[in-house]
Structures are given as structure tokens and as C-alpha cells.
Short mmCIF file of C-alpha atoms in Angstrom, two decimals:
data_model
loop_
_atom_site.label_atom_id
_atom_site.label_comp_id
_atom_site.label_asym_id
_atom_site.label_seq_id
_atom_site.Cartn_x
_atom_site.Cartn_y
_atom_site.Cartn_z
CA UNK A 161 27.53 6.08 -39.55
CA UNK A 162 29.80 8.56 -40.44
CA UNK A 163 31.50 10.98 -37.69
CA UNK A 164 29.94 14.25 -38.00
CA UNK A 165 32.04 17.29 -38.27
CA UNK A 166 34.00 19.67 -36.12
CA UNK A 167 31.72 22.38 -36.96
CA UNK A 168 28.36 20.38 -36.69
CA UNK A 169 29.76 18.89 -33.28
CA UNK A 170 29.95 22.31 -32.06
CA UNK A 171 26.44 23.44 -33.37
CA UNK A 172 25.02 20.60 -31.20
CA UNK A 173 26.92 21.80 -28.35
CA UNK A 174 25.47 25.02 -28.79
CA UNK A 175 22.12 23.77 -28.87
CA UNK A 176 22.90 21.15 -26.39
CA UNK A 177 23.82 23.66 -23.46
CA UNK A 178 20.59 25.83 -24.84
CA UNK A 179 18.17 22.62 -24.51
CA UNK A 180 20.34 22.29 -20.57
CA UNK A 181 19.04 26.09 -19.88
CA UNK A 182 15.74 25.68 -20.66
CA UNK A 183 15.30 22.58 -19.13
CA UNK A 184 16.41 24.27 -15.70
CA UNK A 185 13.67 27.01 -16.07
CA UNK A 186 11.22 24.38 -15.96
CA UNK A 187 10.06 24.60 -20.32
CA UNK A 188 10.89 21.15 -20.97
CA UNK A 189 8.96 21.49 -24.52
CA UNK A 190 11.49 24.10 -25.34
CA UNK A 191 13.88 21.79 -24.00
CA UNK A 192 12.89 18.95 -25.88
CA UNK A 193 12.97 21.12 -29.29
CA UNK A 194 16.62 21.70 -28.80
CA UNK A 195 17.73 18.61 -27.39
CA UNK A 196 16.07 17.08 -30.69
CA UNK A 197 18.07 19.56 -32.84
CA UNK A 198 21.50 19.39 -30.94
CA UNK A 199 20.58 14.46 -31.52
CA UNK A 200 20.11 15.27 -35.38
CA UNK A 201 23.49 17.21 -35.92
CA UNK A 202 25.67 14.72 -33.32
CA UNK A 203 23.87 10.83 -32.73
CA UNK A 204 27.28 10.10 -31.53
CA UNK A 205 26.95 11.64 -27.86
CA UNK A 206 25.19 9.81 -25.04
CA UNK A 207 24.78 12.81 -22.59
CA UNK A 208 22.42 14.21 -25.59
CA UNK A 209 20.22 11.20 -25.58
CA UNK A 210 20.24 10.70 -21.59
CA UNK A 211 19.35 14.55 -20.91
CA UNK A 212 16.40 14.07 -23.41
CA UNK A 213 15.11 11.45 -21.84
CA UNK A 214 15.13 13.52 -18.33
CA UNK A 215 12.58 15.61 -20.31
CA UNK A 216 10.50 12.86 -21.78
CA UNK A 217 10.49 11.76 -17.94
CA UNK A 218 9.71 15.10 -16.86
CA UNK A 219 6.47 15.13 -19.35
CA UNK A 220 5.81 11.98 -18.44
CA UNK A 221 6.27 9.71 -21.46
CA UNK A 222 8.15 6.82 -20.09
CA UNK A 223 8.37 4.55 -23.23
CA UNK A 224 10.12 7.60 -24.86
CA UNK A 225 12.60 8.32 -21.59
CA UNK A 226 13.83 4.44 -21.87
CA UNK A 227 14.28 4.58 -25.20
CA UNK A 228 16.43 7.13 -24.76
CA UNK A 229 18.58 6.39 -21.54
CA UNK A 230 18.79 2.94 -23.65
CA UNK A 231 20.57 4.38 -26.61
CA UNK A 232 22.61 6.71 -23.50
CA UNK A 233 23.85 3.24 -22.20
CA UNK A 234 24.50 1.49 -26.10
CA UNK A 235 26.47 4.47 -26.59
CA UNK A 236 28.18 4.47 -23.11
CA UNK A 237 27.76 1.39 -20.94
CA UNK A 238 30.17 2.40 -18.57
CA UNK A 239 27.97 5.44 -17.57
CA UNK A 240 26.46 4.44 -14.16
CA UNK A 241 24.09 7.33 -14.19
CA UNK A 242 22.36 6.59 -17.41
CA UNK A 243 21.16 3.15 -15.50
CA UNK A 244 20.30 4.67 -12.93
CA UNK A 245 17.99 7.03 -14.67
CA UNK A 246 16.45 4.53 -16.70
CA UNK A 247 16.08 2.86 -13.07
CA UNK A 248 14.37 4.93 -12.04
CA UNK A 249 11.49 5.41 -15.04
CA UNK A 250 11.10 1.54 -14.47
CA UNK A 251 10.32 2.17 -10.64
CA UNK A 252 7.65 4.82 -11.73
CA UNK A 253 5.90 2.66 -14.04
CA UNK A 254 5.88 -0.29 -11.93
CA UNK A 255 8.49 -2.46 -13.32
CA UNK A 256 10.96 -3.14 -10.11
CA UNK A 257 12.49 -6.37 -11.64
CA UNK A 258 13.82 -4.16 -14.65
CA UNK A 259 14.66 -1.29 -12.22
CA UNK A 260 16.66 -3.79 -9.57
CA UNK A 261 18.50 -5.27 -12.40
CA UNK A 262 19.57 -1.67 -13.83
CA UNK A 263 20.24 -0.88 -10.28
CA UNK A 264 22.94 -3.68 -9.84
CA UNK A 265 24.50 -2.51 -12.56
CA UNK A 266 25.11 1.00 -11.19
CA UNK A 267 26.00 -0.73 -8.30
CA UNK A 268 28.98 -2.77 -10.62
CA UNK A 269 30.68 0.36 -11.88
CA UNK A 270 29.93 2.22 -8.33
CA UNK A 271 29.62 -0.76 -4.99
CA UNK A 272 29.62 3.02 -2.72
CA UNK A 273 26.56 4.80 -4.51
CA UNK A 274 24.24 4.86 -1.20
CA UNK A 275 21.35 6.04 -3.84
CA UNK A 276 21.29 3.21 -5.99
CA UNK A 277 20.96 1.12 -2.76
CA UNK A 278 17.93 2.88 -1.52
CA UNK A 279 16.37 3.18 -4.54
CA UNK A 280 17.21 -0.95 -5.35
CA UNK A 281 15.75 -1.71 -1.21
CA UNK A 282 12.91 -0.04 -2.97
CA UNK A 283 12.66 -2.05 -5.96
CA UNK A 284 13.21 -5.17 -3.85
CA UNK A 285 10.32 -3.92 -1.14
CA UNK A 286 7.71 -3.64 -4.25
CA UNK A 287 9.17 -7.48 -5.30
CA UNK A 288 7.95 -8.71 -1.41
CA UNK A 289 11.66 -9.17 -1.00
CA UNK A 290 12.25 -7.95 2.49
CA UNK A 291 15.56 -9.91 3.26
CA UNK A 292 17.18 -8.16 0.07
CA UNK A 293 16.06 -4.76 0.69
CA UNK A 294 16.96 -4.71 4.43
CA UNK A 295 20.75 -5.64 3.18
CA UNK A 296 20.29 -2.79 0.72
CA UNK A 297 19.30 -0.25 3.51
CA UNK A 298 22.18 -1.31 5.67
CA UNK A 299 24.46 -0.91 3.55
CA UNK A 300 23.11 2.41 2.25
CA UNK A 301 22.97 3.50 6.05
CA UNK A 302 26.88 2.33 6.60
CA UNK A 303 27.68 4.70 3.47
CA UNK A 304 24.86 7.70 4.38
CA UNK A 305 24.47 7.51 7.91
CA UNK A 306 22.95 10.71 7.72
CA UNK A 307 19.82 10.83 5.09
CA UNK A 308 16.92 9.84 6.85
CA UNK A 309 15.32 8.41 3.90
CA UNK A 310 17.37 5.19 4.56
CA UNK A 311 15.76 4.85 7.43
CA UNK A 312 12.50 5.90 6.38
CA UNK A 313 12.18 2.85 3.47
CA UNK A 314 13.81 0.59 5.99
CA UNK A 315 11.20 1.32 8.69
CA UNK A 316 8.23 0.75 5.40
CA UNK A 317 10.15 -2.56 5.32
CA UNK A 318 9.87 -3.73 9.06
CA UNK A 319 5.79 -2.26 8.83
CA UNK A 320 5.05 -4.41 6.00
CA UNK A 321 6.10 -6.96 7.86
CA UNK A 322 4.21 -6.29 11.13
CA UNK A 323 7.91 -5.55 12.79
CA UNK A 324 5.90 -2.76 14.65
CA UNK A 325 8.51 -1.79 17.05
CA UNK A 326 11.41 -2.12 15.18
CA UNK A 327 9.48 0.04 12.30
CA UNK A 328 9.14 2.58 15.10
CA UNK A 329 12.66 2.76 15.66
CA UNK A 330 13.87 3.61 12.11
CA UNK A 331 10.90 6.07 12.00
CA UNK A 332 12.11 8.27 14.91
CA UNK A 333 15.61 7.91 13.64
CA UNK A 334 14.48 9.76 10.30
CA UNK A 335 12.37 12.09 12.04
CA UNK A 336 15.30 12.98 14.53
CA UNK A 337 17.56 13.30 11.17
CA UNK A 338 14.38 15.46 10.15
CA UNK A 339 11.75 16.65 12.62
CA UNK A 340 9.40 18.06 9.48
CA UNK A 341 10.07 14.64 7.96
CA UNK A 342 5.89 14.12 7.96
CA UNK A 343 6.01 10.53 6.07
CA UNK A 344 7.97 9.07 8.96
CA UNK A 345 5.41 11.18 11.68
CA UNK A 346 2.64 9.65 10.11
CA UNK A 347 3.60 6.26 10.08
CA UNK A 348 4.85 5.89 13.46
CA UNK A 349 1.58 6.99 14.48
CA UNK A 350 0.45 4.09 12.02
CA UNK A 351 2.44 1.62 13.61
CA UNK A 352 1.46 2.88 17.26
CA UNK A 353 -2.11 2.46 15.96
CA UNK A 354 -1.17 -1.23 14.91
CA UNK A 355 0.44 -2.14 18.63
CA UNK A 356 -2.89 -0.21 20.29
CA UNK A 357 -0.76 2.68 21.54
CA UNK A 358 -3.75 5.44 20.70
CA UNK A 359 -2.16 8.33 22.52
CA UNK A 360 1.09 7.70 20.88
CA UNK A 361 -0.82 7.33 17.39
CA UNK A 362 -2.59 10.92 18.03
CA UNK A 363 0.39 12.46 18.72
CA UNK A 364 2.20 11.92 15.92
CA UNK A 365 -1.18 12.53 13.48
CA UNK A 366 -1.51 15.62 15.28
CA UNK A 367 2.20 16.40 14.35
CA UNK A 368 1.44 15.52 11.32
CA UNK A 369 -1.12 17.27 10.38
CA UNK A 370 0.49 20.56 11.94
CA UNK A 371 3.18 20.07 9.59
CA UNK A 372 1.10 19.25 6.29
CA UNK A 373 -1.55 21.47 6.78
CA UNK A 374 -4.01 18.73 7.65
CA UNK A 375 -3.35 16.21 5.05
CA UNK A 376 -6.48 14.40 3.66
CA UNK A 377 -4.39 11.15 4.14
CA UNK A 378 -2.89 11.93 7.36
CA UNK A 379 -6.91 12.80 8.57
CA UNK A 380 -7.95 9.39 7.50
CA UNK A 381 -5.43 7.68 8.98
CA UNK A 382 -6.07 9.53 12.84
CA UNK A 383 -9.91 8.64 11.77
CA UNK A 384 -8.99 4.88 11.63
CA UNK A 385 -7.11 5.26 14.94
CA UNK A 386 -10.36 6.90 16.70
CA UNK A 387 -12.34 4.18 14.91
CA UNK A 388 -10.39 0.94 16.25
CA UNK A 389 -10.26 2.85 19.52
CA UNK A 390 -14.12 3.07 19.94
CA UNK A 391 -13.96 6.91 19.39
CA UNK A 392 -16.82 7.05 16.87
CA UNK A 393 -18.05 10.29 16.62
CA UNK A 394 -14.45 11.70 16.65
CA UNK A 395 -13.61 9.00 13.82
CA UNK A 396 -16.98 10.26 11.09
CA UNK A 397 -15.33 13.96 12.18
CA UNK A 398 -11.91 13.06 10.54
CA UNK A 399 -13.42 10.90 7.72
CA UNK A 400 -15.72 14.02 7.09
CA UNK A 401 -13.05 16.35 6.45
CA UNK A 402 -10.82 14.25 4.98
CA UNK A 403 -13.63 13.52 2.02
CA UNK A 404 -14.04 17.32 1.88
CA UNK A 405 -10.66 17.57 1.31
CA UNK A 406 -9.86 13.77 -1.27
CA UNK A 407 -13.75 13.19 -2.34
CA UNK A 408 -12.78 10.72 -4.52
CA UNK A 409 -10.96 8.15 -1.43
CA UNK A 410 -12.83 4.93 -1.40
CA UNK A 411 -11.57 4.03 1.13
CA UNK A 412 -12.76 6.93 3.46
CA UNK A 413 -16.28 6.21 2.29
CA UNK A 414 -16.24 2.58 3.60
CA UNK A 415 -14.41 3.12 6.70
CA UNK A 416 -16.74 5.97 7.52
CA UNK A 417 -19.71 3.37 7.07
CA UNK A 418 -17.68 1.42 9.46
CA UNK A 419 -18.01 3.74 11.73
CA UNK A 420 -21.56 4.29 11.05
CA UNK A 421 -22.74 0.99 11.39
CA UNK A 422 -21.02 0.49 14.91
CA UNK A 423 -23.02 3.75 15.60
CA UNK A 424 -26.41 2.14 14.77
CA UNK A 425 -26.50 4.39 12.09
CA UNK A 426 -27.50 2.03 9.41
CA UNK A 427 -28.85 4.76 6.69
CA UNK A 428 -26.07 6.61 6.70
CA UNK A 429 -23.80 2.99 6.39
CA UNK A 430 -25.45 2.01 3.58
CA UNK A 431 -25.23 5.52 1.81
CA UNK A 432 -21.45 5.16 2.69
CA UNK A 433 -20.99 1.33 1.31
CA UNK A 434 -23.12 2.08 -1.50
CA UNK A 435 -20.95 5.05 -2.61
CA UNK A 436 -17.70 2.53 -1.78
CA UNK A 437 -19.32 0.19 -4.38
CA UNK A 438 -19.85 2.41 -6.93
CA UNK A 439 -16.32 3.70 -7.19
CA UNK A 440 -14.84 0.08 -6.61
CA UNK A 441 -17.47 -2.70 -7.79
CA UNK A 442 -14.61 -5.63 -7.73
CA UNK A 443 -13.81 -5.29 -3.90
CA UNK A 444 -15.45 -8.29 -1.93
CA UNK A 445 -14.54 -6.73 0.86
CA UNK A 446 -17.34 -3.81 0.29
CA UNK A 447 -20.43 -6.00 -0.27
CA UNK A 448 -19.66 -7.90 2.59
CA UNK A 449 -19.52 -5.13 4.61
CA UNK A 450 -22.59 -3.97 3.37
CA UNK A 451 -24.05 -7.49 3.54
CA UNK A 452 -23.12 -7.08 7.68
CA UNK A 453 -25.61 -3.70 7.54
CA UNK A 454 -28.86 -5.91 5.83
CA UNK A 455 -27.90 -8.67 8.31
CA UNK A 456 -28.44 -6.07 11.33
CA UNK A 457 -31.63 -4.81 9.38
CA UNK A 458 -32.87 -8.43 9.39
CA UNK A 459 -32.92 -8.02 5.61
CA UNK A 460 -31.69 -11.57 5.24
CA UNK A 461 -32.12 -12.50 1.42
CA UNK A 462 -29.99 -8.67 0.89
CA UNK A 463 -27.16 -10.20 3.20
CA UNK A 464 -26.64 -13.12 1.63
CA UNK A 465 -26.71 -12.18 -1.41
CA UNK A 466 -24.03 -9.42 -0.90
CA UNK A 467 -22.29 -12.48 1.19
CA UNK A 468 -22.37 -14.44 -1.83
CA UNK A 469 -21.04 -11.64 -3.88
CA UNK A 470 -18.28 -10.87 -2.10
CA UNK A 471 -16.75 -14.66 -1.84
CA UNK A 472 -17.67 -14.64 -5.69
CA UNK A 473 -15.07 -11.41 -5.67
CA UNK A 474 -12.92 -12.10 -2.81
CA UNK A 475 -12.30 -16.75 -1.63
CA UNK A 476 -10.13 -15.37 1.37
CA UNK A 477 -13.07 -13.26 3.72
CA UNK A 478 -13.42 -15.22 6.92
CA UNK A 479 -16.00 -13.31 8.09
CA UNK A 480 -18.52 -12.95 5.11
CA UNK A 481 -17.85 -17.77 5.36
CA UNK A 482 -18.65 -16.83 8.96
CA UNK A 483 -21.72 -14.79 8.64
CA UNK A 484 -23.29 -16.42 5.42
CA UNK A 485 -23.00 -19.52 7.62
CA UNK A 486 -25.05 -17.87 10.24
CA UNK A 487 -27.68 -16.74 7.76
CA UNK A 488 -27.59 -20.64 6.65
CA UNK A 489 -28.01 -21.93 10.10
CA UNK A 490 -31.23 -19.88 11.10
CA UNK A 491 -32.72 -21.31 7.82
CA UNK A 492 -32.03 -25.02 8.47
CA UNK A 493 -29.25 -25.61 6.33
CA UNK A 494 -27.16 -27.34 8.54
CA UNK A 495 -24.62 -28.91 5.80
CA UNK A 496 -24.14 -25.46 3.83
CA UNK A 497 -23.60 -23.53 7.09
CA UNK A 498 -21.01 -26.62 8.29
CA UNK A 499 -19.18 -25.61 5.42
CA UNK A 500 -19.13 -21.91 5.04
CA UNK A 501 -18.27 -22.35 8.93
CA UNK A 502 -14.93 -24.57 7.92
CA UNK A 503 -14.26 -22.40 5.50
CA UNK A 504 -14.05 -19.90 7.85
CA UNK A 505 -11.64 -21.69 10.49
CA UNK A 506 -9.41 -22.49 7.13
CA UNK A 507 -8.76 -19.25 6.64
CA UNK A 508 -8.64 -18.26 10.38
CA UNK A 509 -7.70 -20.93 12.58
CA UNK A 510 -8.15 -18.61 15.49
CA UNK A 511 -11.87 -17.52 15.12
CA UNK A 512 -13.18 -18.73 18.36
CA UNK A 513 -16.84 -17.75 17.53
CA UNK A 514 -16.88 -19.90 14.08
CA UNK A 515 -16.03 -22.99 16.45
CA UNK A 516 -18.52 -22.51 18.54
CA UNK A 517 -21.49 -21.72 15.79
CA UNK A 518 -20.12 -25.35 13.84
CA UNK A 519 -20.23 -26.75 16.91
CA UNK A 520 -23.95 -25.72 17.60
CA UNK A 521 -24.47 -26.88 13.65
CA UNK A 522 -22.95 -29.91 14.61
CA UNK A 523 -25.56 -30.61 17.52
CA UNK A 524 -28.26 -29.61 15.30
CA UNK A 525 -27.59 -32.46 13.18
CA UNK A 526 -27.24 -34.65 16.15
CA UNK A 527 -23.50 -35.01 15.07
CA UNK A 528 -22.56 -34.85 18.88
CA UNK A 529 -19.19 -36.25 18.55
CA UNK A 530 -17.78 -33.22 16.34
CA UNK A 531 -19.83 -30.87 18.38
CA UNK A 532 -17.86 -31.67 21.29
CA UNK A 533 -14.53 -31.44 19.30
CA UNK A 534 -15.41 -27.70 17.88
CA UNK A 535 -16.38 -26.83 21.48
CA UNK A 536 -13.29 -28.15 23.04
CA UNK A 537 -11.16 -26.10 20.64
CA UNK A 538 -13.29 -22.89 21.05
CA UNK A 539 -11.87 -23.38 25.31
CA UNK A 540 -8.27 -24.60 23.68
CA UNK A 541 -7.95 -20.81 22.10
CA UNK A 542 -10.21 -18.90 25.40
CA UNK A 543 -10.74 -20.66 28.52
CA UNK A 544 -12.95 -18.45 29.64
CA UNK A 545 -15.18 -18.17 26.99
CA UNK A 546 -18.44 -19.08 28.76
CA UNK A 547 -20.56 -19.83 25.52
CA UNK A 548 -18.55 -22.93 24.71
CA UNK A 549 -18.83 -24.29 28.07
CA UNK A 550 -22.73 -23.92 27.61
CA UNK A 551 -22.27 -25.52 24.21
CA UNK A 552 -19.97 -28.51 25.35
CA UNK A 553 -22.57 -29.14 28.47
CA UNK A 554 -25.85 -28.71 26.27
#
């Protein structure tokens, strides 16, 4: 293609540094009209084709954005920003192979750029690789000892992995670096939630929501912590607002039935469930909460099939194997409730109570000798448990 001309260079210039103005003032179409202009006169220039694709980012057309911080890098593959831009459209889209690879490359032509590490430990944390990403966030924390989103992503990184404490840690290190830093308030108070710490965890919600002007997310999280702490009416309170707030969270809906059924309130749990269903019908995990509701109601045939339904969905719930095994035993079918009960222990090898039912299936079929087995584990895991002793001496 043939070199375009002194004069034409500087028209794109001109139009260029126009398209650069606009873009600043936030009227990227405006932008994107010049930008086009200034690529027609001069193809030749990569900082024309990567600053139109921070537009096409900007109005959200991705495809367009990586076309054009590709033909930035053909043009210029020395230019560690233009990966890293292009980076960081694959990270929104959901493509952190592509990102991490473009990342290492920035990370070729600059080892010391502390963003391309965090935003790689990202890529690597949405891959499941943990080990990767922590040596991405110490390094980044060695160059940037100061930016408390280092520590922030490194803490996500020790939560996901049930590293409660150590999550904790790198939280209160951010929020230190930051005290308004409300990501890093909220999930220490998720992680103090985790460990059973319930003061702790209301704290920091409470700080929280003082800082985000009560949060819908932040509510529903402080409602899960009154919830697993027995605090009920104080949990339905928080999931009430934070539905007035984010009608359209799932998840609020189910935990709120939760948190109805273990108030007795089985109306208002079904409502709840029902709702949960409707907005997420391929979630096993709904219908056999719902299925746990009909069982209370004695509705049996309604349980199981909702217990069916959600194994259909979902092979790994040890609890709807555990209580469709139940529903099997009262009806006499020893050998389907033997296996749901199995099933079960598979999948939880610590569920005390699902050794003690098979063990009471196993002595309904006069299968003694594996009774005694299931009941001797159920003491292995709780000595005390005083419902296997009755089993293993019946």
C-alpha cells in the first residue's frame, strides 16, 4: 500500500487529535466519526487504530475493539499497551486464556508493569489457577506495594480457596491502603461469616453499607450472615430491602425462603422458591429446596418429585440423595432408599445422619451385618451421637 502523503498525514493528525478531544468529553460517537476519518487518510499509524478501538470498547462492541487493537499490534508489535488493551476486552468478555496470553506478552517487552500482573492474577483466578495468580500478585505487590487492589484480588484468591484467615489479612491490608475501599469491607465480613465470626461479619456490612449507601448486595450478604446465625427475622428484614432495592436477585428470593421455611413459614417459602424457579428453572438446587418445604407439609408425592427434579438438574446434591431416600424408606423401598442413601455418603463422606438412616434401611432388610457397619461409622465421625448407639444396640 502506498505511503500516503505529507499533507494527508497531517489531515489525519488533525482529525486524529479532534477524535482524542471528543473522546475525553465522553461523545465517543463523535469520536468514532473522526477516528474513522483521520484511519481512511493514514492506515499506516497504529495509535489511530488502538485509540478507536478504546471507543468501540467504550460502546461496548468488543469484536470491533479487537479487531482493532489487532491491526494496533500488526502494525506495532513492540507496543506493550496495545496488548494490554486488547487484554483487557478479552477479560470483559470472558476469554482469560486469550487475555493471560496477551498479558505475558506485555509482560515480555515490560517484566516491571505491576498492572499487567494484576490484571494476568486475574485472568489466571477466572482459569481456577490459584498457584499462578498468587505469583502474579506477589510480584505485583514487590513492584506496587502501595495499590490496594493487589491485595484486594489476592485476598479473592485465598477466599476462593477457603484460606479464610489469610483472605482476611490481604483484605484489611487494602482497606488500611483505603478505608472507603467497600469491596474489601464487604468481603472480610464474608469471610468472618465463613469462620462463624458474626460480630466481626456485622461490622464490616455495617461499614459497608455506610459507605455504599446500603448496597443491595452488601444487604444480602449481612442477610445471609443473620440467616446462618439463627437471626431470622433480622435476615427476611435485609433480604426485604435488598429485593426492594435488586428485584430481579434470584438469589435473594431463595435465601429469603430459606429463611422462611426455618421460620415455619411455609406459604411464604413456597411463594419465595416458586419465584426462584421461575427466574432460574435449570438450578437443582431450587426444587430441592422447595421439595424440603412439601416434605415438611407431608406433601410427599410434591417432594419427591421436586427431589427427582433437582438430581435430574443437579447429580452432586447430597441432601435432595439424602431426603428422597427418606421419602423412599417410609414407603418400603428399602433398595431405592439404600441407594439414594450411598449416593449421598459419595458425595459427602461426612454426613453422619445418612449413615445412620442406611443403617436403619439396612436392618429393615434384615441386612444386620451392614447395619452395624453404617452405625459404627456414624460413632467413628460423632461419638456422642446417641441415635447410632440406639441403632447399633436395636
Amino acid at each position: 500500500m502506498k505511503a500516503p502523503s505529507e499533507d494527508t498525514v497531517s489531515k489525519a493528525e488533525r482529525h486524529y487529535d479532534r477524535a482524542n478531544r471528543l473522546f475525553e468529553k465522553g461523545r465517543f460517537r463523535d469520536a468514532l466519526r473522526e477516528f474513522n476519518i483521520a484511519i481512511q487518510l493514514d492506515p499506516h499509524d497504529p495509535d489511530f487504530f488502538n485509540d478507536r478501538g478504546l471507543v468501540w470498547d467504550k460502546l461496548g462492541v468488543s469484536e470491533r475493539a479487537i479487531e482493532d487493537f489487532t491491526n494496533a499490534i500488526d502494525l506495532n508489535p513492540t507496543a506493550s499497551a496495545y496488548y494490554f488493551n486488547r487484554a483487557r476486552v478479552f477479560t470483559l468478555i470472558g476469554e482469560p486464556e486469550r487475555a493471560a496470553d496477551d498479558l505475558t506478552e506485555v509482560l515480555h517487552l515490560d517484566p516491571f508493569d505491576s498492572e499487567a500482573l494484576l490484571l494476568r492474577g486475574g485472568a489466571f483466578s477466572d482459569q481456577q489457577k490459584w498457584t499462578e495468580a498468587l505469583d502474579d500478585y506477589e510480584q505485583a505487590i514487590e513492584l506496587a506495594p502501595d495499590n490496594p487492589d493487589l491485595f484486594y484480588d489476592r485476598g479473592l484468591v485465598w477466599e476462593a480457596q477457603q484460606e479464610f484467615h489469610k483472605a482476611i489479612e490481604d483484605f484489611t491490608r487494602a482497606i488500611d491502603l483505603d478505608p472507603e475501599y467497600v469491596p474489601a469491607v464487604m468481603d472480610r465480613g464474608n469471610c468472618w461469616d465463613e469462620l462463624g465470626e458474626l460480630e466481626n461479619a456485622l461490622e464490616d456490612y455495617n461499614r459497608a453499607l455506610e459507605l455504599s449507601e446500603n448496597d443491595p448486595l452488601i444487604l444480602f450478604n449481612r442477610g445471609l450472615a443473620y440467616l446462618n446465625s439463627g437471626k431470622l427475622d433480622e435476615a427476611i428484614a435485609d433480604f426485604n430491602e435488598s429485593l426492594e432495592r435488586e428485584p430481579e436477585n434470584r438469589r435473594a428470593f431463595s435465601s429469603r425462603g430459606d429463611a422462611w421455611l426455618r421460620h415455619g413459614s411455609y406459604d411464604k417459602a413456597l411463594a419465595d422458591y416458586n419465584t426462584a424457579i421461575s427466574m432460574d428453572p435449570d438450578e437443582g438446587d431450587l426444587f430441592y429446596r422447595r421439595g424440603n418445604v412439601f416434605d415438611e407439609l407431608g406433601e410427599t408425592e410434591k417432594a419427591l418429585a421436586d427431589y427427582d427434579k433437582a438430581l435430574q438438574l443437579d447429580k452432586t446434591l447430597a441432601g435432595a440423595w439424602h431426603n428422597r431416600g427418606n421419602i423412599r424408606y417410609e414407603k418400603g423401598e428399602f433398595d431405592k432408599a439404600c441407594d439414594d442413601y450411598s449416593q449421598a455418603i459419595r458425595l459427602e463422606p461426612n454426613m453422619i445422619i445418612a449413615y445412620r438412616n442406611r443403617g436403619d434401611t439396612w436392618r429393615a432388610m434384615n441386612r444386620h451385618d451392614l447395619a452395624l457397619l453404617d452405625f459404627n461409622h456414624a460413632l467413628e465421625l460423632d461419638p456422642d451421637n446417641h441415635e447410632a448407639y440406639n441403632g447399633r444396640a436395636g
